[in-house]
PDB file of C-alpha atoms in Angstrom:
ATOM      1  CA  UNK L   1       0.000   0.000   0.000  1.00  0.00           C
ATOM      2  CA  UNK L   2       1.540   3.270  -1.256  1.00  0.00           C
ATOM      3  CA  UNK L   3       2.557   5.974   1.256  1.00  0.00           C
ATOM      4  CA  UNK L   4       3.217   9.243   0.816  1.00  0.00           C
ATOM      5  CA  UNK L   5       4.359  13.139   3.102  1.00  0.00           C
ATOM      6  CA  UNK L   6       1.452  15.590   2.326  1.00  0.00           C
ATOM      7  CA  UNK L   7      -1.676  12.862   1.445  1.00  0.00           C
ATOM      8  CA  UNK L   8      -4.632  13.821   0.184  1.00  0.00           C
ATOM      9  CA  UNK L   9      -6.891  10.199   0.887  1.00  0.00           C
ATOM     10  CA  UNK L  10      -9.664   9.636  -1.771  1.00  0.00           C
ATOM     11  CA  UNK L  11     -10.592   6.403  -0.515  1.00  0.00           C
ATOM     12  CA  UNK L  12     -11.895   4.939   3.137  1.00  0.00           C
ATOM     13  CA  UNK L  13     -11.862   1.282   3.402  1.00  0.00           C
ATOM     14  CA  UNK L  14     -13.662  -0.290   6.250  1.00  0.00           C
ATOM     15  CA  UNK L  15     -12.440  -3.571   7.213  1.00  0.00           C
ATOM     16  CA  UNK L  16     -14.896  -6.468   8.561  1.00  0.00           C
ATOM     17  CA  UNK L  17     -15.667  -6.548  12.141  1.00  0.00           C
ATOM     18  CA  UNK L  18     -13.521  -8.887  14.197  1.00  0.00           C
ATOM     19  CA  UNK L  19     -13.657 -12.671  14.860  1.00  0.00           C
ATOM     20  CA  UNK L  20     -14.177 -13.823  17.931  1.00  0.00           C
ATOM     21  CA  UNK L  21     -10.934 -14.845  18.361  1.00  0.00           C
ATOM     22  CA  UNK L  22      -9.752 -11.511  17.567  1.00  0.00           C
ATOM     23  CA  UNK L  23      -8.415 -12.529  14.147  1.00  0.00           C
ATOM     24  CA  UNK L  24      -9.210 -10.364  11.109  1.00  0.00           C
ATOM     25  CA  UNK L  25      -9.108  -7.324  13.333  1.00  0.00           C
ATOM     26  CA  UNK L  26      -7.098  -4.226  11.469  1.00  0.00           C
ATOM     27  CA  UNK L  27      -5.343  -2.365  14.148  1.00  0.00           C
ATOM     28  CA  UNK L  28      -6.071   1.523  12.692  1.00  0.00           C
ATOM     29  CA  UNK L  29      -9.964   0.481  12.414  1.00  0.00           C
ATOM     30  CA  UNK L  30     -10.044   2.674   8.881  1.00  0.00           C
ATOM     31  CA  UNK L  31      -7.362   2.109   6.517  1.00  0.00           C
ATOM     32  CA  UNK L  32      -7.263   5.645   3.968  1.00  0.00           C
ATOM     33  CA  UNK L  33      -5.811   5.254   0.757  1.00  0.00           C
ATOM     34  CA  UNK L  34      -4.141   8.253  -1.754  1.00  0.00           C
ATOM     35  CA  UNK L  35      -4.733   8.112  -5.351  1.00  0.00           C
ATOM     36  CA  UNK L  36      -2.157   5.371  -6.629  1.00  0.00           C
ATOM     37  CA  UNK L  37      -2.094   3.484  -3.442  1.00  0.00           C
ATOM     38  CA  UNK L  38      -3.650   0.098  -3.588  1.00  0.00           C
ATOM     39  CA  UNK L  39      -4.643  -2.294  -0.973  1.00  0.00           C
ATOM     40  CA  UNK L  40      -4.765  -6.093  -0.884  1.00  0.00           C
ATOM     41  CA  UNK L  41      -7.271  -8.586   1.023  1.00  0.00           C
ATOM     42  CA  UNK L  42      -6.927 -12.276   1.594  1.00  0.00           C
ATOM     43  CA  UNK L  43      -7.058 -15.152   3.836  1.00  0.00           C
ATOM     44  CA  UNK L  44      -3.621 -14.463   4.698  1.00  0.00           C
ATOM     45  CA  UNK L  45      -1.774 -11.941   7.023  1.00  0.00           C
ATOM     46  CA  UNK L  46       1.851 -12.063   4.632  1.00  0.00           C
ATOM     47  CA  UNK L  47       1.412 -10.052   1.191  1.00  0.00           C
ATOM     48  CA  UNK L  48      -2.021  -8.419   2.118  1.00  0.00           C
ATOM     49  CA  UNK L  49      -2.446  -5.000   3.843  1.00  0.00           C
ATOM     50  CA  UNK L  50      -5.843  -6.402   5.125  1.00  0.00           C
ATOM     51  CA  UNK L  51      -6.407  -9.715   6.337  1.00  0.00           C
ATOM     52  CA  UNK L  52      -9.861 -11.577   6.225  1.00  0.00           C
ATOM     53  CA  UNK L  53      -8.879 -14.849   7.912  1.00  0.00           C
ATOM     54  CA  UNK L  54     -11.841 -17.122   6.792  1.00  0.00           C
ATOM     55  CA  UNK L  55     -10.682 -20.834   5.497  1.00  0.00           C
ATOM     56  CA  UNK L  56     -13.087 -19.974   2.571  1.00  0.00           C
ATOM     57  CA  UNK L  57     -11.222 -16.588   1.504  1.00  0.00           C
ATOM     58  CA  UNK L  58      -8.260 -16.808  -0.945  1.00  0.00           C
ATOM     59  CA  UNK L  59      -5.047 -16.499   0.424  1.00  0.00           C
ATOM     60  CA  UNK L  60      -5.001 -13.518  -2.005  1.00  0.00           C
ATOM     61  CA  UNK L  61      -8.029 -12.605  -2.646  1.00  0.00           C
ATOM     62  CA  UNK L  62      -8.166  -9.095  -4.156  1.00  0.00           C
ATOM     63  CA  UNK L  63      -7.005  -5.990  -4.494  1.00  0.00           C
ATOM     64  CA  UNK L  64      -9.035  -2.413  -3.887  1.00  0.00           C
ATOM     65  CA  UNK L  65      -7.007   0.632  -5.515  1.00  0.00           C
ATOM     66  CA  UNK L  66      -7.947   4.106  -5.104  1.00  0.00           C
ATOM     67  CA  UNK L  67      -8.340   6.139  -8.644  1.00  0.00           C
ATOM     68  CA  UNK L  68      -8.708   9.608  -7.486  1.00  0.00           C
ATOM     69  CA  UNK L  69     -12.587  10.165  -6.975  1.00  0.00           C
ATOM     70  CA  UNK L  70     -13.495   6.836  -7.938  1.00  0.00           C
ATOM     71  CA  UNK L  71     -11.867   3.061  -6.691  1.00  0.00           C
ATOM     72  CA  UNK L  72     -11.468  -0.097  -8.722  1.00  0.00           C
ATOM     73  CA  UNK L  73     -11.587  -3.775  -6.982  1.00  0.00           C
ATOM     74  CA  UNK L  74      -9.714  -6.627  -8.517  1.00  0.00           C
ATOM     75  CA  UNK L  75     -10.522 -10.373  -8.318  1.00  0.00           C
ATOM     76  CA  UNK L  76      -7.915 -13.035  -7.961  1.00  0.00           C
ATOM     77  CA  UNK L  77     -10.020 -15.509  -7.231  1.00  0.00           C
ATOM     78  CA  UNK L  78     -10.351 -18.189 -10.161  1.00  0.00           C
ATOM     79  CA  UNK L  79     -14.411 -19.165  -8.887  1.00  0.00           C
ATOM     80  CA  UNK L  80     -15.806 -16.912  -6.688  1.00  0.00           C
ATOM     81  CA  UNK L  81     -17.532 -13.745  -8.274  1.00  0.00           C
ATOM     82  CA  UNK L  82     -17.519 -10.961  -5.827  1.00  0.00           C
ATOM     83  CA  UNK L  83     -20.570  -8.663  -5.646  1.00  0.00           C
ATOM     84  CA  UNK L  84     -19.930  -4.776  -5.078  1.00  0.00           C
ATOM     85  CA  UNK L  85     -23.427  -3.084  -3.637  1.00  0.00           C
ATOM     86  CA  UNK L  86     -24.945   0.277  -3.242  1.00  0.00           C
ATOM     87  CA  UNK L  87     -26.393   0.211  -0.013  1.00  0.00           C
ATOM     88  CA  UNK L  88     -28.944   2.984  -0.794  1.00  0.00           C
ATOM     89  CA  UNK L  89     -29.492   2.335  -3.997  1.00  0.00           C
ATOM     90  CA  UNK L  90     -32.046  -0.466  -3.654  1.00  0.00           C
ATOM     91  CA  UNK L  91     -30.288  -3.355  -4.762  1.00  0.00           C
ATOM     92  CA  UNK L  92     -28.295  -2.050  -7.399  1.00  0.00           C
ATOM     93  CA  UNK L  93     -24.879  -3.649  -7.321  1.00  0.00           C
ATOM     94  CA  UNK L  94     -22.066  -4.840 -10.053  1.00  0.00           C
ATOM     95  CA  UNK L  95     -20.145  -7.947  -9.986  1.00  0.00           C
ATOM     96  CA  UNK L  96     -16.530  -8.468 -10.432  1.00  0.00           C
ATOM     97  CA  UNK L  97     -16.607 -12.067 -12.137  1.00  0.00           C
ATOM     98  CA  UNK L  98     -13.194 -14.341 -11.479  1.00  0.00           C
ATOM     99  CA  UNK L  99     -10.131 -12.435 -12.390  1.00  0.00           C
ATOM    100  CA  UNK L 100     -11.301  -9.160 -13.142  1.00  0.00           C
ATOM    101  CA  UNK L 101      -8.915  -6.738 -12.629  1.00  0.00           C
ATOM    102  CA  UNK L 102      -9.833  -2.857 -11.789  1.00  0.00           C
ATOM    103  CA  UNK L 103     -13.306  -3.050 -11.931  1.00  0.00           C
ATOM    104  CA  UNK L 104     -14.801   1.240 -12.267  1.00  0.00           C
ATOM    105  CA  UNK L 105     -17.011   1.305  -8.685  1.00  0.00           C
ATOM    106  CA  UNK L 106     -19.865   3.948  -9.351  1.00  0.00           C
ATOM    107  CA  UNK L 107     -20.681   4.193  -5.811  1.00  0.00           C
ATOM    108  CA  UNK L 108     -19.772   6.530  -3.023  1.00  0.00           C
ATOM    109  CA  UNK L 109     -20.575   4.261  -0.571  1.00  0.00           C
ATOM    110  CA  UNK L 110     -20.120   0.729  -1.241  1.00  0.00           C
ATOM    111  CA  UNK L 111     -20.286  -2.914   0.447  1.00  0.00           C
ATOM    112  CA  UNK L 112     -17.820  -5.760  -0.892  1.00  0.00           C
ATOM    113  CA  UNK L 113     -19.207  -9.190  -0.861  1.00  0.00           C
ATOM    114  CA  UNK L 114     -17.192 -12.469  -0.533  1.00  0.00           C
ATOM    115  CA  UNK L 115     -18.846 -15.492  -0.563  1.00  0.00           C
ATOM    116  CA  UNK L 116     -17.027 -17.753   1.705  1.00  0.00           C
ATOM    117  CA  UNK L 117     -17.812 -21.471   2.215  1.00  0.00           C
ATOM    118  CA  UNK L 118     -21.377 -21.016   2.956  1.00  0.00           C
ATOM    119  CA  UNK L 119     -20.547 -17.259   4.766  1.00  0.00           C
ATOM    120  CA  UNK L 120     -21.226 -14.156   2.738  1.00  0.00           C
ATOM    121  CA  UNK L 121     -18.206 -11.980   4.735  1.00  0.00           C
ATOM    122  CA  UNK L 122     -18.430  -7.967   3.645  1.00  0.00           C
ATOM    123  CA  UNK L 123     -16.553  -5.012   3.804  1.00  0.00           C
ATOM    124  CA  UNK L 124     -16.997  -1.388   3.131  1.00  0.00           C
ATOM    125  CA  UNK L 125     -15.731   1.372   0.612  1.00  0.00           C
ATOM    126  CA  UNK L 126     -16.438   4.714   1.005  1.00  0.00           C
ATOM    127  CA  UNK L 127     -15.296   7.289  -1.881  1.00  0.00           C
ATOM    128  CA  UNK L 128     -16.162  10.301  -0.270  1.00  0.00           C
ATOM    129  CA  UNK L 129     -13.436  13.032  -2.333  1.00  0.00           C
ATOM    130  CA  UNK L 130     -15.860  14.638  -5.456  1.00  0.00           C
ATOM    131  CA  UNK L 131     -13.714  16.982  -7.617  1.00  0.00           C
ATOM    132  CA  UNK L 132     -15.442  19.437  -9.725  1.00  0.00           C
ATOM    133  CA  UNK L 133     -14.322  21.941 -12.391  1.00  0.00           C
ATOM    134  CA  UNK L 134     -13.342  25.071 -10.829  1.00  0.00           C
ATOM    135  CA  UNK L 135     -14.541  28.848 -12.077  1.00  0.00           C
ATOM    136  CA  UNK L 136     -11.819  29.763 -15.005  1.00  0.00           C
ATOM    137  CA  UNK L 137     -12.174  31.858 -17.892  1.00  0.00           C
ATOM    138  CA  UNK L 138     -12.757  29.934 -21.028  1.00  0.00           C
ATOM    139  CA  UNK L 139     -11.942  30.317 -24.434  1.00  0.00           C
ATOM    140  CA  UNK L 140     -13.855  33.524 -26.421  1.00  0.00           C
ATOM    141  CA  UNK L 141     -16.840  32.299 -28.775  1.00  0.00           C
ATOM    142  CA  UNK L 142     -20.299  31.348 -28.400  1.00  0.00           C
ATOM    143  CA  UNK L 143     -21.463  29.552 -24.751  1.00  0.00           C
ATOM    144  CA  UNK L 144     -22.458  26.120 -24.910  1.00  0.00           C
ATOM    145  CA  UNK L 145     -26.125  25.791 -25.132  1.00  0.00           C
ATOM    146  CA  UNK L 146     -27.860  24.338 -21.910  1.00  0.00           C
ATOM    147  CA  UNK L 147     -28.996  20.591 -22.385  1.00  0.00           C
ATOM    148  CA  UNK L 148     -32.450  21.364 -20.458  1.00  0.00           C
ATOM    149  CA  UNK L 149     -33.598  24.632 -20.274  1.00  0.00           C
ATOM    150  CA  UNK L 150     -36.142  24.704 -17.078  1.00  0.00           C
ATOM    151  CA  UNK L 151     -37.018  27.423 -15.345  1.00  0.00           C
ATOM    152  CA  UNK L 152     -37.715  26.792 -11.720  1.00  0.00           C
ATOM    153  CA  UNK L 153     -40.522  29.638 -11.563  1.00  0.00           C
ATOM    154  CA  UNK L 154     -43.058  28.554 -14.310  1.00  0.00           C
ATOM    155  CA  UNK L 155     -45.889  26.227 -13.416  1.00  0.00           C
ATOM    156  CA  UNK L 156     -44.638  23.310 -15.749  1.00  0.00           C
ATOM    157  CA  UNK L 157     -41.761  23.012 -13.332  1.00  0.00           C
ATOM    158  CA  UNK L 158     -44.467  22.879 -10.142  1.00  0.00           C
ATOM    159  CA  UNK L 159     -45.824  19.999 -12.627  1.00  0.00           C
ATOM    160  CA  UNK L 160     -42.781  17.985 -12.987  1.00  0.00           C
ATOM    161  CA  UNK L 161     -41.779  18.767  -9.174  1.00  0.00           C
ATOM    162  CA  UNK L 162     -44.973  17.019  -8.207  1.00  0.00           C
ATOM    163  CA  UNK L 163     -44.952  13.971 -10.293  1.00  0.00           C
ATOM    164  CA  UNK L 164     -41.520  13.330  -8.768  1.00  0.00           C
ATOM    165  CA  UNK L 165     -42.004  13.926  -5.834  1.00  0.00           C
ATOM    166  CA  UNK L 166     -43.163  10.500  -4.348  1.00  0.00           C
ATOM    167  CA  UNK L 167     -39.777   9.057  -5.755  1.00  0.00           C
ATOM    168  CA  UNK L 168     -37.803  12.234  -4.332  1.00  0.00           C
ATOM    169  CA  UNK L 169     -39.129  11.488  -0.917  1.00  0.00           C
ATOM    170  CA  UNK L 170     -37.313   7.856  -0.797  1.00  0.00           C
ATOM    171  CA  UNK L 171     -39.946   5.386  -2.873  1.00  0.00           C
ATOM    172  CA  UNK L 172     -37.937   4.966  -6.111  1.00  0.00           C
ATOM    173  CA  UNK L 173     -40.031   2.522  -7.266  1.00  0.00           C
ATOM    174  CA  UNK L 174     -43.444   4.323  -6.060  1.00  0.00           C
ATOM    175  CA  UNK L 175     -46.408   4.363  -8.662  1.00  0.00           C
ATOM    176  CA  UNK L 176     -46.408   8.386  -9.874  1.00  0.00           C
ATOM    177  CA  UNK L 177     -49.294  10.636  -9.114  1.00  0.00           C
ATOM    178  CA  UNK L 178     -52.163  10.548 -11.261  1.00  0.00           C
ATOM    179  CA  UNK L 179     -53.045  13.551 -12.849  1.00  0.00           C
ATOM    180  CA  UNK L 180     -56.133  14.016 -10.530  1.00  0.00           C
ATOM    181  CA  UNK L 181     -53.533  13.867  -7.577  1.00  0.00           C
ATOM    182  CA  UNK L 182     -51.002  16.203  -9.200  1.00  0.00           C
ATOM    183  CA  UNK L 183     -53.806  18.813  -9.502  1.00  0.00           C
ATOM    184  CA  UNK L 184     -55.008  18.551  -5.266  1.00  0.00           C
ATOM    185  CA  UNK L 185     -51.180  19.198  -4.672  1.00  0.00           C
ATOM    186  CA  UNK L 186     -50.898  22.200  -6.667  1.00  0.00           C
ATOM    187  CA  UNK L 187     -53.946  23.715  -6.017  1.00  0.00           C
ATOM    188  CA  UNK L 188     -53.027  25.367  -2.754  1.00  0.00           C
ATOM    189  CA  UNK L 189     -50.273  27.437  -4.268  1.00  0.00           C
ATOM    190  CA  UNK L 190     -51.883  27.428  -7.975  1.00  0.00           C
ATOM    191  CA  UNK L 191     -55.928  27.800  -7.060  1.00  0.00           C
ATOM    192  CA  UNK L 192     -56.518  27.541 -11.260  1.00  0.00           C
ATOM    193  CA  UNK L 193     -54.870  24.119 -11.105  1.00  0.00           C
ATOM    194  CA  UNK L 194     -57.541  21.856 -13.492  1.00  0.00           C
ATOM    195  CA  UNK L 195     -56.655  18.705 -15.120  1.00  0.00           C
ATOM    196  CA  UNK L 196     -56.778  20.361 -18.595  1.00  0.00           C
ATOM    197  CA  UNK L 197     -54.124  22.705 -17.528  1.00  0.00           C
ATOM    198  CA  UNK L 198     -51.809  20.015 -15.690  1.00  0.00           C
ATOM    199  CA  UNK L 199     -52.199  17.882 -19.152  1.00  0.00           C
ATOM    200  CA  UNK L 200     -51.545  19.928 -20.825  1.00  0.00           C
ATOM    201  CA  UNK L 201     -47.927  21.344 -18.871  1.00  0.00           C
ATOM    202  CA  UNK L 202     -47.246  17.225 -19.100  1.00  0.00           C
ATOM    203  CA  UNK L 203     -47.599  17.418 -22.781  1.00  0.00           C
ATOM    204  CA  UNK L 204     -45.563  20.509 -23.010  1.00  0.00           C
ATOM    205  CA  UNK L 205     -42.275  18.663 -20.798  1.00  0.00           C
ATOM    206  CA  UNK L 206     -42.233  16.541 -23.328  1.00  0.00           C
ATOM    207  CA  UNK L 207     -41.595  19.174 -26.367  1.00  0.00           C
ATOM    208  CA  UNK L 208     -39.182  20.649 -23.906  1.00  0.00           C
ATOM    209  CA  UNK L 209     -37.425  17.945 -22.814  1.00  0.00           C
ATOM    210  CA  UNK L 210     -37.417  16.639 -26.236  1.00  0.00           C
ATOM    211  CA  UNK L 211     -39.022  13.481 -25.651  1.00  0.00           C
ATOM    212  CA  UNK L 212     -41.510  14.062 -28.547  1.00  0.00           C
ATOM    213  CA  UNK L 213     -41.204  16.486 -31.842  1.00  0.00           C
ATOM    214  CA  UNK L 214     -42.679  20.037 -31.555  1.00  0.00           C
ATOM    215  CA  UNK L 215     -45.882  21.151 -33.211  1.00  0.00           C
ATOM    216  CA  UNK L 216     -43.745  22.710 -36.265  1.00  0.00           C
ATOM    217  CA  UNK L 217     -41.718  19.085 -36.562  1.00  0.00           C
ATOM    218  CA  UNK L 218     -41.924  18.099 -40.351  1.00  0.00           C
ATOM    219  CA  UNK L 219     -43.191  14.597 -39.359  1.00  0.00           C
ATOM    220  CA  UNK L 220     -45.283  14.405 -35.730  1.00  0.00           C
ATOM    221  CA  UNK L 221     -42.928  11.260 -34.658  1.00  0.00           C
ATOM    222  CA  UNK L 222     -44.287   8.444 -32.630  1.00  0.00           C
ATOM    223  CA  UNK L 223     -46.647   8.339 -30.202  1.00  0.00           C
ATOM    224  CA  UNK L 224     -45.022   8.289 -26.602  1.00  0.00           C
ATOM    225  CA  UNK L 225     -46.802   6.163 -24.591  1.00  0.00           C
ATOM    226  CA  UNK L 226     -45.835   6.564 -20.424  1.00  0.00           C
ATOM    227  CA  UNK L 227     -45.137  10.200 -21.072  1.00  0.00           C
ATOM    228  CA  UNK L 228     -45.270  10.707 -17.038  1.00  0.00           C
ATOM    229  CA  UNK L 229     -42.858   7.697 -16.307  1.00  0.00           C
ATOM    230  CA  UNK L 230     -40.262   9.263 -18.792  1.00  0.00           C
ATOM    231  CA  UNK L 231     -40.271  12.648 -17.757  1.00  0.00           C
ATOM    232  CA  UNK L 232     -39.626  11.437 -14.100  1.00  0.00           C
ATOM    233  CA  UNK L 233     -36.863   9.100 -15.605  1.00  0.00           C
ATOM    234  CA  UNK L 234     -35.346  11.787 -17.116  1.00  0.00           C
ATOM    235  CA  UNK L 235     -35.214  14.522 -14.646  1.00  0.00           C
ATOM    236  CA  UNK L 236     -34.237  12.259 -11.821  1.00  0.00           C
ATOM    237  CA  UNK L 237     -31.813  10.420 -13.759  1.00  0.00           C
ATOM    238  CA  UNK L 238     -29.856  14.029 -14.520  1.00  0.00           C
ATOM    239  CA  UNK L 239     -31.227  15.776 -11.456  1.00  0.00           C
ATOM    240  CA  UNK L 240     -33.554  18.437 -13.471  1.00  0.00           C
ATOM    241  CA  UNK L 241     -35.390  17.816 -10.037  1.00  0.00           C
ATOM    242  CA  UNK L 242     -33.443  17.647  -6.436  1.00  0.00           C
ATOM    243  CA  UNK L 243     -35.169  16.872  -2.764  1.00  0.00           C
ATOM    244  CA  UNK L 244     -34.562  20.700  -2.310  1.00  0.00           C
ATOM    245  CA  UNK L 245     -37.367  21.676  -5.069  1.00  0.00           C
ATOM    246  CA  UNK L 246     -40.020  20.226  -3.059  1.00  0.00           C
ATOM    247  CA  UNK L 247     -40.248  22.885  -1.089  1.00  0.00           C
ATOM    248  CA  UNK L 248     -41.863  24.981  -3.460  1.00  0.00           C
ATOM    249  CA  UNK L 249     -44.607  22.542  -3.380  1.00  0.00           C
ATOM    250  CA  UNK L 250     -45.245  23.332   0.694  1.00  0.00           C
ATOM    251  CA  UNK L 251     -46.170  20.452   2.734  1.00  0.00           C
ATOM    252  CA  UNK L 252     -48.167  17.829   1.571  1.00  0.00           C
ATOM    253  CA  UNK L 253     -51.495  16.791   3.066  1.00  0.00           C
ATOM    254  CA  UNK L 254     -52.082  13.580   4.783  1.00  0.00           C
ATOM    255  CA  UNK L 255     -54.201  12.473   2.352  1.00  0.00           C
ATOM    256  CA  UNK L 256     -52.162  13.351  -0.449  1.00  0.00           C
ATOM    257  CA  UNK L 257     -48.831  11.537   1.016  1.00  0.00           C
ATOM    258  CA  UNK L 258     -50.964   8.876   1.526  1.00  0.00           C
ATOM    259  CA  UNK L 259     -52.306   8.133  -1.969  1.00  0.00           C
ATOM    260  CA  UNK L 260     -49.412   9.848  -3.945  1.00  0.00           C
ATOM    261  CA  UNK L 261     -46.310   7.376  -2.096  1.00  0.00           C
ATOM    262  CA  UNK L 262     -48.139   4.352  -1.292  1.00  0.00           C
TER     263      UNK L 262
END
C-alpha cells in the first residue's frame, strides 16, 4: 500500500468486524488510501495490507485501488464472483466475475461481498473526495447551449416537481401521481390548477425535454406512450429535479402523502 508526506486520501476502506478470536481485526480500524495506493485482502496476514482470515477466503483474494474520486476492486479468485453493492441504492450492485482486474465502482458508498464457504463476509468502501471543475475563464466564442432549459418559476416546473415527488421522498419505485392527484397538490399554491391545464404542462415537458417532436416538426414522430414515467426518468436520472425543489410545493397533506407514495 503506497505511502506518501502531504496525502490527500480519496478512498476509506472499512475492514470487517472482528472474529471472535480476535483474528481479522485491522489495528487503525479505517485504513485511507491516496490516489495510486492500492490495498490487498486475503485469507492471509503475509502479502495483504488487510487480512480476512476465513478458510473460505483466498489467500489472495483481491485488491481495492484508489483512482482519485473513484476506486477499482480486482478479483484473484479463479471461482468466486464478488458482488460490489450500493447500499442505498435499492439493490443495485455490479459484480466483479473471477479475475477481473480494476473493476470502475460507481458508488460513493459501497459494500464488498465475498462469498465464503457457505458465509457471505463484507466489507466497506467509502469514496467520499468529489472533484469538480473550478470557475476559469474559457476560451472567447459562443457559450455552450444548456442541455435542459427549465425554469424553476413557471408552473410546468411545479408539474414535474410534483410527479416526482413520491420518488424524491425515498420510494424509487413508487407508482407516480395521477393527474387528478397532481392537480389537489398544486392547487393550494396554484388555485386555477384543473386537469386540462396540468395535461396539458405534461404534454408541453415533453416538447421541452425533447421526448416528442414540436408542433412545427416536419413529421409528428411516434406516439409516446408513459409520457409521465419518462419525464420522471429523465429529470431524476440528470437531477432536473433535487429533494430541495419540493419545497416549493409546501407540505403535503395527509391524504395526499398517503395516496401519492403508497
Amino acid at each position: 500500500m503506497g505511502t506518501g508526506g502531504h496525502t490527500v486520501y480519496s478512498i476509506i476502506v472499512v475492514p470487517p468486524a472482528p472474529r471472535e478470536d480476535g483474528r481479522g481485526d485491522h489495528a487503525s480500524g479505517q485504513v485511507r488510501l491516496a490516489p495510486g495506493d492500492r490495498l490487498a485482502f486475503g485469507r492471509s496476514a503475509h502479502g495483504n495490507d488487510l487480512e480476512i482470515a476465513h478458510e473460505g477466503v483466498s489467500r489472495r483474494a483481491g485488491e481495492v485501488a484508489a483512482q482519485g474520486a473513484f476506486w477499482t476492486p480486482s478479483n484473484f479468485s479463479r471461482a468466486q464472483t464478488y458482488v460490489v453493492e450500493n447500499p442505498e441504492g435499492a439493490g443495485e450492485h455490479i459484480k466483479v466475475a473471477p479475475g477481473r482486474l480494476d473493476a470502475p465502482v460507481p458508488f460513493e458508498f459501497a459494500r464488498i461481498v465475498l462469498p465464503a464457504a457457505g458465509d457471505l463476509l463484507t466489507f466497506q468502501v467509502w469514496a467520499p473526495r468529489h472533484d469538480y471543475l473550478g470557475v476559469a475563464p474559457g476560451p472567447d466564442g459562443a457559450t455552450t447551449a444548456p442541455a435542459f432549459s427549465l425554469d424553476r418559476g413557471k408552473r410546468y416546473f411545479a408539474v414535474l416537481t410534483a410527479l416526482c415527488e413520491p420518488r424524491l421522498r425515498g420510494e424509487p419505485h413508487a407508482p407516480l401521481p395521477t393527474v387528478d392527484q397532481v392537480v389537489a397538490r398544486l392547487r393550494p399554491g396554484w388555485p386555477a390548477a384543473s386537469r386540462t391545464s396540468v395535461q396539458w404542462n405534461i404534454d408541453y415537458l415533453a416538447v421541452k425535454l425533447r421526448l416528442k417532436p414540436g408542433p412545427d416538426a416536419a413529421a409528428p414522430g411516434p406516439r409516446l406512450n408513459g409520457k409521465k414515467e419518462s419525464l420522471v426518468s429523465l429529470a431524476l436520472r440528470f437531477d432536473l429535479v433535487r429533494e430541495d425543489d419540493l419545497q416549493s410545493l409546501g407540505p403535503a397533506a395527509p391524504a395526499s402523502a398517503g395516496t401519492a407514495v403508497r
